[in-house]
Amino acid sequence: MVQTKKVNNHLQLIIPDDWDGLTIEQLLKEVWQLPKKRIHQLRMDKAIGMNERIVPFSEVIHSGDCMLIENIFNEHHANFSRTKKDIQFLYEDDFLLIANKPAGILTHPNTRDETNTLTNGIVSYLQEKNERGKVQHVHRLDKDTSGAILFAKSSFVGSILDRMLEERRIKRTYTAVVHGKFEKMRGTIQAPIGRNRHHPTRRRVSKNGQDAITHYQVISFDARNNQSQILCRLDTGRTHQIRVHLSHIGHPLLGDVLYGGQPVFYRQALHAKYLSFTHPLTLEKVQVEASYLDDFPDLLGEK
């Protein structure tokens, strides 16, 4: 574990054994993999100090050294309207938080007129605590999908988490209830996904689309209703990926009428159940489980 804390608008941390012998440049570029523009700005601002002195980025750091990165949190929240919401938080510290999104609201506004979103609610929550920073969602959930979403509290941390997501170091596992019985108890769907030119929001499997990989495992089957409950783990994060892939193999989600599901549930039966990753600053293992916030059709225990 790395000792870290927020000091006013600055980030202070004690260098752990794992980083002993690195240069500041290596920490920023190879460990945190910050964008070149961000590293350049930190250099120009002389924003990094070691043991209470400003040092060049070629400085070698040692276990026990005290690093201070200035003004990481000296950002204003984006121009989001404050919308007070009752949000269930699954994890929170000075640097990031994980919220349990209910179905029926957007992750973030797409226009200034949209104010009833999860991001608006989080901005309101942080402003009430007098926390500065830039709220940044690391991934998204569809409006009618519920569950765990990761947010950064600054663009600095957001940059690190974005790269971790790209490199599949943030593990997301969903539970879904679908029509039909699977032939295999587990499998992988690897099929590229692209836009449907005949529908403004629908996606489809297309040879010219982006690579998309979904792993699934059957955990329960309800023979009476011919429904299966599965766990899905994503290697990629394409729009509507799980919905498109499951429909493609003949198992659309309950309630997902856009992709062939029957309206036996008021929304698509998809919930982001588990989220796990190594905290980029403290190096602690973060694992959360998001409870259902509605009457999700859980088939656990049914055969």
Short mmCIF file of C-alpha atoms in Angstrom, two decimals:
data_model
loop_
_atom_site.label_atom_id
_atom_site.label_comp_id
_atom_site.label_asym_id
_atom_site.label_seq_id
_atom_site.Cartn_x
_atom_site.Cartn_y
_atom_site.Cartn_z
CA MET A 1 0.00 0.00 0.00
CA VAL A 2 1.19 3.51 -0.84
CA GLN A 3 0.61 6.21 1.76
CA THR A 4 -1.28 8.94 -0.08
CA LYS A 5 -3.32 11.91 0.96
CA LYS A 6 -4.88 15.04 -0.43
CA VAL A 7 -3.23 18.17 1.01
CA ASN A 8 -5.31 21.20 0.04
CA ASN A 9 -5.32 20.91 -3.77
CA HIS A 10 -2.15 18.81 -3.90
CA LEU A 11 -1.37 15.09 -3.97
CA GLN A 12 1.15 13.86 -1.41
CA LEU A 13 2.51 10.34 -1.38
CA ILE A 14 5.34 8.34 0.17
CA ILE A 15 7.36 6.40 -2.40
CA PRO A 16 6.90 2.61 -1.88
CA ASP A 17 9.55 -0.08 -2.32
CA ASP A 18 8.10 -1.00 -5.75
CA TRP A 19 9.07 2.41 -7.15
CA ASP A 20 12.53 2.64 -5.57
CA GLY A 21 15.17 3.52 -8.16
CA LEU A 22 12.80 4.93 -10.78
CA THR A 23 13.12 8.48 -12.05
CA ILE A 24 10.17 10.83 -11.78
CA GLU A 25 9.89 10.63 -15.58
CA GLN A 26 9.60 6.83 -15.43
CA LEU A 27 6.93 7.00 -12.75
CA LEU A 28 4.83 9.39 -14.81
CA LYS A 29 5.42 7.76 -18.18
CA GLU A 30 5.82 4.03 -17.46
CA VAL A 31 3.94 3.40 -14.22
CA TRP A 32 1.06 5.87 -14.42
CA GLN A 33 1.29 6.13 -18.23
CA LEU A 34 0.12 9.72 -18.23
CA PRO A 35 -0.44 11.45 -21.57
CA LYS A 36 2.55 13.32 -22.99
CA LYS A 37 0.65 16.60 -22.80
CA ARG A 38 -0.03 16.12 -19.08
CA ILE A 39 3.63 15.26 -18.35
CA HIS A 40 4.79 18.29 -20.33
CA GLN A 41 2.45 20.55 -18.36
CA LEU A 42 3.66 19.18 -15.03
CA ARG A 43 7.24 19.84 -16.13
CA MET A 44 6.51 23.39 -17.30
CA ASP A 45 4.63 24.18 -14.09
CA LYS A 46 7.43 22.72 -11.95
CA ALA A 47 4.59 20.98 -10.17
CA ILE A 48 6.48 18.04 -8.65
CA GLY A 49 8.59 18.27 -5.53
CA MET A 50 10.53 15.66 -3.58
CA ASN A 51 11.23 16.06 0.13
CA GLU A 52 10.13 19.71 0.02
CA ARG A 53 12.27 20.77 -2.94
CA ILE A 54 11.53 21.15 -6.64
CA VAL A 55 13.48 18.58 -8.65
CA PRO A 56 14.03 17.75 -12.33
CA PHE A 57 12.18 14.80 -13.83
CA SER A 58 15.48 12.96 -14.12
CA GLU A 59 15.62 12.78 -10.30
CA VAL A 60 15.84 9.21 -8.97
CA ILE A 61 13.24 8.49 -6.30
CA HIS A 62 13.77 6.24 -3.31
CA SER A 63 11.56 4.30 -0.93
CA GLY A 64 10.34 6.60 1.83
CA ASP A 65 10.75 9.82 -0.17
CA CYS A 66 7.84 12.27 0.10
CA MET A 67 6.49 13.40 -3.28
CA LEU A 68 4.15 16.35 -3.71
CA ILE A 69 2.31 16.99 -6.98
CA GLU A 70 0.78 20.45 -6.91
CA ASN A 71 -2.71 21.57 -7.94
CA ILE A 72 -4.01 18.17 -8.98
CA PHE A 73 -7.39 19.06 -7.49
CA ASN A 74 -7.41 22.75 -8.36
CA GLU A 75 -10.05 22.23 -11.05
CA HIS A 76 -13.61 23.41 -11.20
CA HIS A 77 -16.37 20.90 -11.73
CA ALA A 78 -17.48 20.93 -15.35
CA ASN A 79 -20.40 23.13 -16.27
CA PHE A 80 -22.97 20.64 -15.00
CA SER A 81 -26.14 21.79 -13.29
CA ARG A 82 -26.35 20.58 -9.72
CA THR A 83 -29.09 17.98 -9.36
CA LYS A 84 -29.47 16.56 -5.89
CA LYS A 85 -29.94 12.79 -6.07
CA ASP A 86 -30.00 9.93 -3.62
CA ILE A 87 -26.92 8.00 -4.75
CA GLN A 88 -25.59 4.76 -3.32
CA PHE A 89 -21.79 4.89 -3.19
CA LEU A 90 -19.94 1.57 -3.18
CA TYR A 91 -16.47 3.06 -2.64
CA GLU A 92 -15.00 6.53 -2.19
CA ASP A 93 -11.71 8.14 -1.26
CA ASP A 94 -10.01 11.44 -2.07
CA PHE A 95 -9.22 10.37 -5.63
CA LEU A 96 -12.11 8.34 -7.05
CA LEU A 97 -15.52 6.91 -6.30
CA ILE A 98 -17.80 4.11 -7.46
CA ALA A 99 -21.54 4.72 -7.65
CA ASN A 100 -24.39 2.23 -8.00
CA LYS A 101 -26.40 3.63 -10.92
CA PRO A 102 -30.15 3.00 -10.91
CA ALA A 103 -31.88 2.18 -14.17
CA GLY A 104 -33.67 4.98 -15.97
CA ILE A 105 -31.07 7.75 -15.78
CA LEU A 106 -28.17 8.66 -18.05
CA THR A 107 -24.59 8.31 -16.90
CA HIS A 108 -23.79 11.86 -18.02
CA PRO A 109 -25.54 14.66 -19.93
CA ASN A 110 -25.21 14.74 -23.70
CA THR A 111 -26.61 18.28 -23.92
CA ARG A 112 -26.84 21.18 -21.48
CA ASP A 113 -30.57 20.59 -21.22
CA GLU A 114 -30.02 17.15 -19.66
CA THR A 115 -29.61 17.62 -15.93
CA ASN A 116 -31.16 14.49 -14.41
CA THR A 117 -28.05 12.34 -14.80
CA LEU A 118 -25.80 10.42 -12.44
CA THR A 119 -22.91 12.82 -13.13
CA ASN A 120 -25.07 15.83 -12.22
CA GLY A 121 -25.94 14.13 -8.96
CA ILE A 122 -22.29 13.38 -8.16
CA VAL A 123 -21.26 16.96 -8.92
CA SER A 124 -23.94 18.16 -6.50
CA TYR A 125 -22.79 15.68 -3.84
CA LEU A 126 -19.14 16.75 -4.08
CA GLN A 127 -19.95 20.45 -4.10
CA GLU A 128 -21.97 19.98 -0.91
CA LYS A 129 -18.76 18.57 0.62
CA ASN A 130 -16.79 21.55 -0.77
CA GLU A 131 -14.61 19.25 -2.85
CA ARG A 132 -12.97 20.76 -5.90
CA GLY A 133 -12.00 18.66 -8.88
CA LYS A 134 -13.22 17.45 -12.22
CA VAL A 135 -15.76 14.65 -12.11
CA GLN A 136 -14.92 12.21 -14.89
CA HIS A 137 -16.68 8.94 -15.66
CA VAL A 138 -14.20 6.23 -16.63
CA HIS A 139 -16.79 4.08 -18.38
CA ARG A 140 -20.52 4.31 -19.03
CA LEU A 141 -23.70 2.33 -18.64
CA ASP A 142 -26.74 2.62 -20.89
CA LYS A 143 -29.68 4.56 -19.50
CA ASP A 144 -31.64 1.42 -18.67
CA THR A 145 -28.67 -0.60 -17.40
CA SER A 146 -27.95 -0.45 -13.68
CA GLY A 147 -24.91 -1.08 -11.52
CA ALA A 148 -21.37 -0.02 -10.67
CA ILE A 149 -19.71 2.92 -12.44
CA LEU A 150 -16.24 4.27 -11.71
CA PHE A 151 -15.61 8.03 -11.54
CA ALA A 152 -12.36 9.93 -11.10
CA LYS A 153 -12.32 13.08 -8.99
CA SER A 154 -9.67 14.81 -11.10
CA SER A 155 -8.45 14.73 -14.68
CA PHE A 156 -5.04 13.56 -13.40
CA VAL A 157 -6.51 10.39 -11.87
CA GLY A 158 -8.95 10.08 -14.77
CA SER A 159 -6.05 9.90 -17.24
CA ILE A 160 -4.51 6.98 -15.33
CA LEU A 161 -7.82 5.12 -15.03
CA ASP A 162 -8.58 5.63 -18.73
CA ARG A 163 -5.35 3.86 -19.65
CA MET A 164 -6.04 1.08 -17.16
CA LEU A 165 -9.42 0.53 -18.79
CA GLU A 166 -7.84 0.40 -22.26
CA GLU A 167 -5.38 -2.21 -21.01
CA ARG A 168 -8.17 -4.30 -19.42
CA ARG A 169 -6.82 -3.78 -15.92
CA ILE A 170 -10.26 -2.72 -14.71
CA LYS A 171 -12.45 -5.82 -14.54
CA ARG A 172 -16.20 -5.40 -15.12
CA THR A 173 -18.62 -8.26 -14.64
CA TYR A 174 -22.31 -8.03 -15.42
CA THR A 175 -25.27 -10.24 -14.61
CA ALA A 176 -27.94 -10.62 -17.29
CA VAL A 177 -31.15 -12.57 -17.76
CA VAL A 178 -31.81 -13.71 -21.31
CA HIS A 179 -34.24 -15.75 -23.34
CA GLY A 180 -33.44 -19.38 -24.06
CA LYS A 181 -31.14 -22.13 -22.87
CA PHE A 182 -27.44 -22.14 -23.76
CA GLU A 183 -25.83 -25.21 -25.31
CA LYS A 184 -22.59 -24.53 -23.43
CA MET A 185 -22.26 -23.40 -19.83
CA ARG A 186 -19.54 -20.92 -20.74
CA GLY A 187 -18.18 -19.39 -23.89
CA THR A 188 -16.73 -16.36 -25.65
CA ILE A 189 -18.44 -14.17 -28.22
CA GLN A 190 -15.94 -12.47 -30.50
CA ALA A 191 -17.72 -10.46 -33.16
CA PRO A 192 -17.00 -6.89 -34.34
CA ILE A 193 -19.67 -4.28 -33.64
CA GLY A 194 -20.56 -1.30 -35.79
CA ARG A 195 -23.38 1.17 -36.32
CA ASN A 196 -26.64 0.17 -37.96
CA ARG A 197 -27.08 2.62 -40.81
CA HIS A 198 -30.83 2.02 -40.80
CA HIS A 199 -31.30 2.95 -37.14
CA PRO A 200 -29.83 5.99 -35.29
CA THR A 201 -29.11 4.24 -31.97
CA ARG A 202 -28.98 0.54 -32.78
CA ARG A 203 -25.68 -1.30 -33.20
CA ARG A 204 -25.05 -4.57 -35.04
CA VAL A 205 -22.43 -7.21 -35.65
CA SER A 206 -20.51 -6.07 -38.72
CA LYS A 207 -17.29 -7.24 -40.34
CA ASN A 208 -16.30 -3.58 -40.66
CA GLY A 209 -17.02 -2.82 -37.01
CA GLN A 210 -14.72 -2.54 -34.01
CA ASP A 211 -13.35 -5.65 -32.32
CA ALA A 212 -15.57 -6.77 -29.45
CA ILE A 213 -15.11 -9.68 -27.03
CA THR A 214 -17.61 -10.85 -24.41
CA HIS A 215 -17.12 -13.86 -22.13
CA TYR A 216 -20.18 -15.46 -20.54
CA GLN A 217 -20.95 -18.10 -17.93
CA VAL A 218 -24.37 -19.59 -17.27
CA ILE A 219 -25.25 -19.57 -13.57
CA SER A 220 -28.93 -20.55 -13.61
CA PHE A 221 -31.74 -21.72 -15.93
CA ASP A 222 -35.49 -21.38 -15.44
CA ALA A 223 -37.02 -24.16 -17.56
CA ARG A 224 -40.59 -23.04 -16.98
CA ASN A 225 -39.98 -19.61 -18.52
CA ASN A 226 -37.08 -20.68 -20.75
CA GLN A 227 -34.78 -18.03 -19.29
CA SER A 228 -31.10 -18.13 -18.37
CA GLN A 229 -29.12 -16.00 -15.97
CA ILE A 230 -25.50 -15.44 -16.93
CA LEU A 231 -22.41 -13.54 -15.91
CA CYS A 232 -20.67 -11.52 -18.61
CA ARG A 233 -17.13 -10.18 -18.54
CA LEU A 234 -15.96 -7.64 -21.09
CA ASP A 235 -12.58 -7.48 -22.77
CA THR A 236 -13.74 -4.45 -24.77
CA GLY A 237 -16.29 -1.73 -24.14
CA ARG A 238 -18.27 -1.11 -27.31
CA THR A 239 -21.63 0.63 -27.22
CA HIS A 240 -24.41 -1.89 -26.41
CA GLN A 241 -21.80 -4.67 -26.58
CA ILE A 242 -23.47 -7.25 -24.33
CA ARG A 243 -26.90 -6.53 -25.77
CA VAL A 244 -25.69 -6.87 -29.36
CA HIS A 245 -23.59 -9.98 -28.75
CA LEU A 246 -26.28 -11.90 -26.86
CA SER A 247 -28.91 -11.02 -29.45
CA HIS A 248 -26.48 -12.10 -32.16
CA ILE A 249 -26.24 -15.63 -30.73
CA GLY A 250 -30.00 -15.91 -30.24
CA HIS A 251 -30.26 -15.00 -26.54
CA PRO A 252 -31.56 -11.41 -26.29
CA LEU A 253 -31.97 -9.82 -22.89
CA LEU A 254 -35.35 -9.82 -21.22
CA GLY A 255 -36.95 -6.44 -21.80
CA ASP A 256 -34.49 -5.40 -24.51
CA VAL A 257 -37.01 -4.79 -27.29
CA LEU A 258 -34.41 -2.90 -29.36
CA TYR A 259 -32.47 -6.14 -29.83
CA GLY A 260 -35.27 -8.71 -29.95
CA GLY A 261 -36.07 -9.25 -26.27
CA GLN A 262 -39.64 -9.66 -25.07
CA PRO A 263 -41.12 -6.90 -22.83
CA VAL A 264 -41.46 -9.18 -19.80
CA PHE A 265 -39.34 -6.78 -17.73
CA TYR A 266 -39.65 -3.00 -17.83
CA ARG A 267 -36.04 -2.56 -19.02
CA GLN A 268 -33.19 -4.65 -20.37
CA ALA A 269 -32.24 -7.16 -17.68
CA LEU A 270 -28.59 -6.12 -17.40
CA HIS A 271 -26.76 -5.07 -14.23
CA ALA A 272 -23.08 -4.19 -13.67
CA LYS A 273 -22.62 -6.44 -10.65
CA TYR A 274 -18.87 -6.50 -9.93
CA LEU A 275 -16.02 -4.06 -10.46
CA SER A 276 -12.40 -4.66 -9.46
CA PHE A 277 -9.02 -3.04 -10.08
CA THR A 278 -5.80 -2.04 -8.38
CA HIS A 279 -6.01 1.53 -7.12
CA PRO A 280 -3.57 3.54 -9.27
CA LEU A 281 -2.24 5.65 -6.38
CA THR A 282 -2.50 3.52 -3.23
CA LEU A 283 -1.97 0.16 -5.05
CA GLU A 284 -4.74 -1.35 -2.91
CA LYS A 285 -7.11 -3.90 -4.41
CA VAL A 286 -10.55 -2.35 -4.88
CA GLN A 287 -13.45 -4.78 -5.26
CA VAL A 288 -17.13 -3.88 -5.08
CA GLU A 289 -20.44 -5.65 -5.60
CA ALA A 290 -23.45 -3.57 -6.62
CA SER A 291 -26.77 -4.66 -5.17
CA TYR A 292 -29.97 -4.50 -7.23
CA LEU A 293 -31.90 -1.26 -6.83
CA ASP A 294 -35.11 -2.60 -8.37
CA ASP A 295 -36.90 -5.93 -8.80
CA PHE A 296 -34.27 -7.35 -11.10
CA PRO A 297 -35.36 -10.82 -12.33
CA ASP A 298 -32.74 -12.77 -10.40
CA LEU A 299 -32.94 -16.49 -11.28
CA LEU A 300 -30.35 -17.59 -8.75
CA GLY A 301 -31.47 -20.81 -7.16
CA GLU A 302 -33.90 -21.72 -9.93
CA LYS A 303 -33.21 -24.76 -12.07
#
